[in-house]
XYZ file of C-alpha atoms in Angstrom:
320
model
C 116.769 -199.719 -144.777
C 117.997 -196.143 -145.210
C 121.605 -196.177 -146.431
C 121.927 -192.392 -146.770
C 124.496 -191.256 -144.187
C 123.015 -187.764 -144.100
C 119.836 -187.612 -142.061
C 117.071 -185.808 -143.904
C 115.480 -183.064 -141.772
C 111.675 -182.937 -141.941
C 110.108 -179.967 -143.619
C 107.845 -177.584 -141.617
C 104.817 -179.051 -143.392
C 105.592 -182.504 -141.992
C 105.721 -181.316 -138.337
C 102.757 -182.193 -136.098
C 101.644 -180.709 -132.739
C 102.527 -183.909 -130.894
C 106.114 -183.506 -132.037
C 106.402 -180.529 -129.653
C 106.315 -181.862 -126.103
C 108.425 -181.651 -122.991
C 110.555 -184.719 -122.548
C 111.099 -186.009 -119.027
C 109.434 -183.056 -117.293
C 106.242 -183.074 -115.306
C 104.486 -179.698 -115.467
C 103.263 -180.003 -111.865
C 106.732 -180.857 -110.602
C 108.247 -177.971 -112.571
C 106.122 -175.483 -110.626
C 107.182 -176.820 -107.233
C 109.690 -174.573 -105.413
C 112.825 -176.671 -105.086
C 114.555 -174.494 -102.467
C 113.159 -173.445 -99.126
C 112.414 -169.754 -98.869
C 114.909 -168.235 -96.436
C 115.748 -164.724 -95.299
C 118.759 -162.793 -96.531
C 120.480 -163.029 -93.135
C 119.969 -166.765 -92.903
C 121.262 -167.188 -96.435
C 124.347 -165.115 -95.569
C 124.918 -167.199 -92.436
C 124.711 -170.428 -94.418
C 127.265 -169.169 -96.924
C 129.492 -167.932 -94.104
C 129.397 -171.371 -92.489
C 130.561 -172.899 -95.758
C 133.673 -170.699 -95.601
C 135.900 -172.893 -93.430
C 138.654 -170.294 -93.150
C 136.275 -167.579 -91.942
C 134.644 -169.919 -89.415
C 138.079 -170.947 -88.135
C 138.909 -167.263 -87.651
C 135.607 -166.743 -85.805
C 136.359 -169.643 -83.454
C 139.838 -168.223 -82.792
C 138.367 -164.802 -81.970
C 135.842 -166.327 -79.568
C 138.580 -168.318 -77.830
C 140.840 -165.262 -77.594
C 138.063 -163.146 -76.084
C 137.184 -165.850 -73.554
C 140.835 -166.400 -72.649
C 141.444 -162.660 -72.229
C 138.688 -162.504 -69.595
C 139.037 -165.916 -67.960
C 142.705 -167.007 -68.222
C 144.241 -164.330 -65.921
C 141.695 -165.005 -63.191
C 141.972 -168.799 -63.537
C 145.779 -168.919 -63.480
C 145.852 -166.442 -60.623
C 143.552 -168.682 -58.578
C 145.644 -171.781 -59.315
C 149.138 -170.376 -58.778
C 148.427 -167.390 -56.554
C 149.747 -164.777 -58.991
C 148.075 -161.535 -59.897
C 148.576 -158.798 -62.441
C 150.897 -156.734 -60.217
C 152.802 -159.513 -58.404
C 156.578 -158.900 -58.393
C 159.096 -161.644 -57.657
C 162.624 -160.255 -57.928
C 164.085 -163.681 -57.253
C 162.529 -165.044 -60.484
C 163.205 -162.308 -63.029
C 163.465 -163.163 -66.720
C 162.748 -166.852 -66.230
C 161.884 -168.907 -69.299
C 158.568 -170.713 -69.826
C 158.019 -173.436 -67.236
C 155.261 -175.307 -65.426
C 155.048 -172.499 -62.879
C 155.139 -169.662 -65.442
C 153.745 -170.809 -68.785
C 155.009 -167.766 -70.705
C 157.989 -167.054 -68.423
C 158.526 -163.919 -66.355
C 159.595 -160.352 -67.130
C 162.356 -158.174 -65.685
C 160.375 -157.670 -62.455
C 159.459 -161.346 -62.041
C 155.838 -160.823 -63.070
C 154.026 -163.716 -64.714
C 154.000 -163.160 -68.476
C 150.991 -165.404 -69.078
C 148.696 -163.235 -66.971
C 150.133 -159.982 -68.318
C 149.894 -161.153 -71.936
C 146.213 -161.994 -71.674
C 145.496 -158.817 -69.709
C 147.279 -156.912 -72.469
C 145.081 -158.681 -75.014
C 142.057 -157.570 -73.002
C 143.211 -153.935 -73.137
C 143.827 -154.171 -76.885
C 140.418 -155.737 -77.521
C 138.660 -153.101 -75.412
C 140.372 -150.310 -77.326
C 139.683 -151.899 -80.710
C 136.023 -152.663 -80.060
C 135.305 -149.315 -78.377
C 136.960 -147.356 -81.194
C 135.036 -149.389 -83.801
C 131.703 -148.762 -82.031
C 132.326 -145.000 -81.853
C 133.369 -144.954 -85.521
C 130.163 -146.842 -86.303
C 127.942 -144.377 -84.460
C 129.495 -141.201 -85.863
C 130.137 -142.559 -89.345
C 126.626 -143.959 -89.868
C 124.886 -140.747 -88.777
C 127.248 -138.428 -90.640
C 127.372 -140.527 -93.807
C 123.623 -141.120 -93.745
C 122.907 -137.394 -93.646
C 125.383 -136.739 -96.482
C 123.968 -139.436 -98.718
C 120.291 -138.750 -98.045
C 120.136 -134.978 -98.427
C 122.850 -134.632 -101.083
C 123.284 -131.322 -102.864
C 124.714 -128.459 -100.834
C 124.557 -130.373 -97.554
C 126.527 -133.268 -99.001
C 129.097 -130.932 -100.560
C 129.796 -129.020 -97.330
C 129.911 -132.105 -95.097
C 132.030 -134.043 -97.571
C 134.548 -131.186 -97.868
C 134.821 -131.034 -94.081
C 135.550 -134.761 -93.857
C 138.101 -134.493 -96.676
C 139.910 -131.658 -94.893
C 139.927 -133.622 -91.644
C 141.131 -136.735 -93.456
C 144.000 -134.818 -95.088
C 145.518 -133.989 -91.683
C 148.179 -136.606 -90.809
C 146.417 -139.096 -88.592
C 149.484 -139.997 -86.561
C 150.301 -136.336 -85.925
C 146.820 -135.598 -84.563
C 146.887 -138.687 -82.371
C 150.321 -137.962 -80.914
C 149.480 -134.327 -80.229
C 146.284 -135.283 -78.445
C 148.048 -137.889 -76.314
C 150.767 -135.370 -75.424
C 148.296 -132.643 -74.459
C 145.941 -134.895 -72.515
C 146.920 -137.342 -69.822
C 147.617 -140.772 -71.383
C 144.871 -143.174 -70.423
C 142.585 -145.751 -71.967
C 139.897 -143.154 -72.662
C 142.394 -140.774 -74.253
C 143.640 -143.488 -76.607
C 140.097 -144.347 -77.694
C 139.354 -140.653 -78.264
C 142.542 -140.221 -80.282
C 141.768 -143.219 -82.475
C 138.238 -142.017 -83.251
C 139.022 -138.398 -84.214
C 139.448 -139.356 -87.879
C 138.641 -143.073 -87.718
C 134.950 -142.525 -88.518
C 135.570 -140.890 -91.912
C 135.921 -144.120 -93.922
C 132.696 -145.411 -92.396
C 130.866 -142.202 -93.309
C 132.009 -142.403 -96.925
C 130.907 -146.016 -97.244
C 127.488 -145.227 -95.739
C 127.166 -142.167 -97.988
C 127.762 -144.248 -101.107
C 125.262 -146.915 -100.054
C 122.567 -144.357 -99.207
C 123.029 -142.550 -102.527
C 122.455 -145.852 -104.344
C 119.385 -146.759 -102.300
C 117.507 -143.489 -101.903
C 115.957 -143.606 -105.400
C 114.766 -147.216 -105.148
C 111.088 -148.053 -105.487
C 110.520 -148.931 -101.825
C 111.884 -145.530 -100.762
C 109.684 -143.701 -103.255
C 106.692 -145.708 -102.079
C 107.365 -144.819 -98.435
C 107.818 -141.162 -99.321
C 104.517 -141.155 -101.242
C 102.797 -142.526 -98.137
C 104.025 -139.563 -96.092
C 107.159 -140.950 -94.433
C 109.495 -138.216 -93.173
C 113.229 -137.922 -93.716
C 114.109 -139.436 -90.345
C 111.909 -142.478 -90.896
C 113.188 -142.992 -94.430
C 116.802 -142.782 -93.314
C 116.686 -144.875 -90.149
C 113.877 -147.319 -90.963
C 114.437 -147.988 -94.653
C 117.817 -146.837 -95.969
C 120.277 -147.669 -93.179
C 118.854 -151.178 -92.502
C 119.353 -151.985 -96.191
C 122.978 -150.808 -95.973
C 123.758 -152.856 -92.871
C 125.844 -155.441 -94.783
C 128.689 -153.091 -95.826
C 128.461 -151.381 -92.430
C 129.050 -154.638 -90.536
C 131.950 -155.591 -92.807
C 133.561 -152.161 -92.343
C 133.241 -152.411 -88.555
C 134.783 -155.883 -88.574
C 137.755 -154.688 -90.613
C 138.215 -151.494 -88.558
C 138.766 -153.388 -85.293
C 142.228 -154.765 -86.247
C 143.243 -151.313 -87.498
C 142.385 -149.819 -84.110
C 144.199 -152.639 -82.287
C 147.317 -152.114 -84.384
C 147.186 -148.338 -83.890
C 146.902 -148.785 -80.113
C 149.801 -151.251 -80.108
C 151.903 -148.848 -82.162
C 151.161 -145.926 -79.837
C 151.883 -148.067 -76.775
C 155.113 -149.202 -78.398
C 156.098 -145.522 -78.683
C 155.264 -144.994 -75.017
C 152.087 -142.974 -75.686
C 149.603 -145.657 -74.721
C 148.494 -146.969 -71.366
C 150.983 -146.274 -68.616
C 152.651 -148.690 -66.183
C 151.793 -150.793 -64.308
C 148.936 -151.390 -66.793
C 150.245 -152.957 -69.982
C 148.904 -153.618 -73.451
C 150.446 -155.916 -76.034
C 152.249 -152.990 -77.658
C 153.827 -151.761 -74.423
C 154.875 -155.323 -73.518
C 156.695 -155.640 -76.833
C 158.369 -152.296 -76.155
C 159.491 -153.436 -72.689
C 160.943 -156.637 -74.148
C 162.775 -154.903 -76.989
C 166.018 -154.233 -75.122
C 166.577 -157.844 -74.081
C 164.899 -159.803 -76.856
C 168.136 -161.554 -77.849
C 168.536 -162.993 -74.335
C 164.885 -163.297 -73.301
C 162.973 -163.832 -76.565
C 159.849 -165.198 -74.883
C 159.070 -161.759 -73.468
C 158.496 -160.470 -77.007
C 157.450 -163.702 -78.686
C 154.148 -164.391 -76.938
C 152.683 -160.830 -77.126
C 153.785 -160.537 -80.776
C 152.199 -163.877 -81.704
C 148.960 -163.002 -79.913
C 148.538 -159.571 -81.508
C 149.349 -161.034 -84.937
C 146.815 -163.817 -84.392
C 144.098 -161.354 -83.339
C 144.655 -159.086 -86.339
C 144.833 -162.000 -88.780
C 141.647 -163.565 -87.404
C 139.725 -160.282 -87.624
C 140.854 -159.673 -91.208
C 140.085 -163.219 -92.370
C 136.666 -163.169 -90.705
C 135.943 -159.736 -92.192
C 136.795 -160.987 -95.679
C 134.558 -164.022 -95.225
C 131.736 -161.854 -93.913
C 132.065 -159.538 -96.897
C 131.785 -162.499 -99.278
C 128.775 -163.863 -97.394
C 126.917 -160.539 -97.489
C 127.776 -159.750 -101.120
C 124.575 -160.297 -103.151
C 126.630 -160.854 -106.316
C 128.012 -164.081 -104.849
C 124.623 -165.634 -104.062
C 124.012 -168.955 -105.771
């Protein structure tokens, strides 16, 4: 029996080939692919589904969109109200079974007007984001792909345009032109596309020297094909995230302009103009401000939370 407490290590001369073997590992099993091969988009979707907060925000957005298009029509059919119905005998009534969100100073049903206002805000936000996407992707793609003198001139132009106070340009445009839904969307997109163009420019500059681009160029692919078939599809992740996060910014800008009286004009109302109308009597009739304020806050919060979750899902650095 060995009584030496210190274990004696064998010398290299005493080692044999059979001493070097894999323990508990089958070579055939080690070569088997343990995870199913999936696409990048499916992998991103799986990781997005694991983000409970982002999925909750997505469900809220879907419900808000459905309610904005269905709720006014459904309640109008049940109770006989419509968007323009005045009832001067029931002005400033609190929430009840007949009027779920109460009535305003003209007796109009606040439930219908709140969801119609949400519809206006969503239309403005989504339309402005789509226009920013179109202009920003094309402009930023050209800057990033060609670089050099073209990039310098185009980038300086966007910097000059970005340096002009955004609110000043928007207010001047709304004062000069007749306030309408189209005018608001135009005002929001004058400088709104610049951030998108800079993000696309940075992504294209990182991708244009990759091997797959060089291989396509060596096979005779032109600039248009390289940009729209190879570079922009590989930058679609940051583009989608930027669009998602730009929607709440456009909704807030529209609400702010409507609050100042520069948005859609009566009798059409957005959430911002409804808050402005309720401002004078909010101490006595708080429900007139409460429900539009809660809804616009919920929409903006849901878009931002979903955008953050989408960014994490599409970030390749976070892949497991």
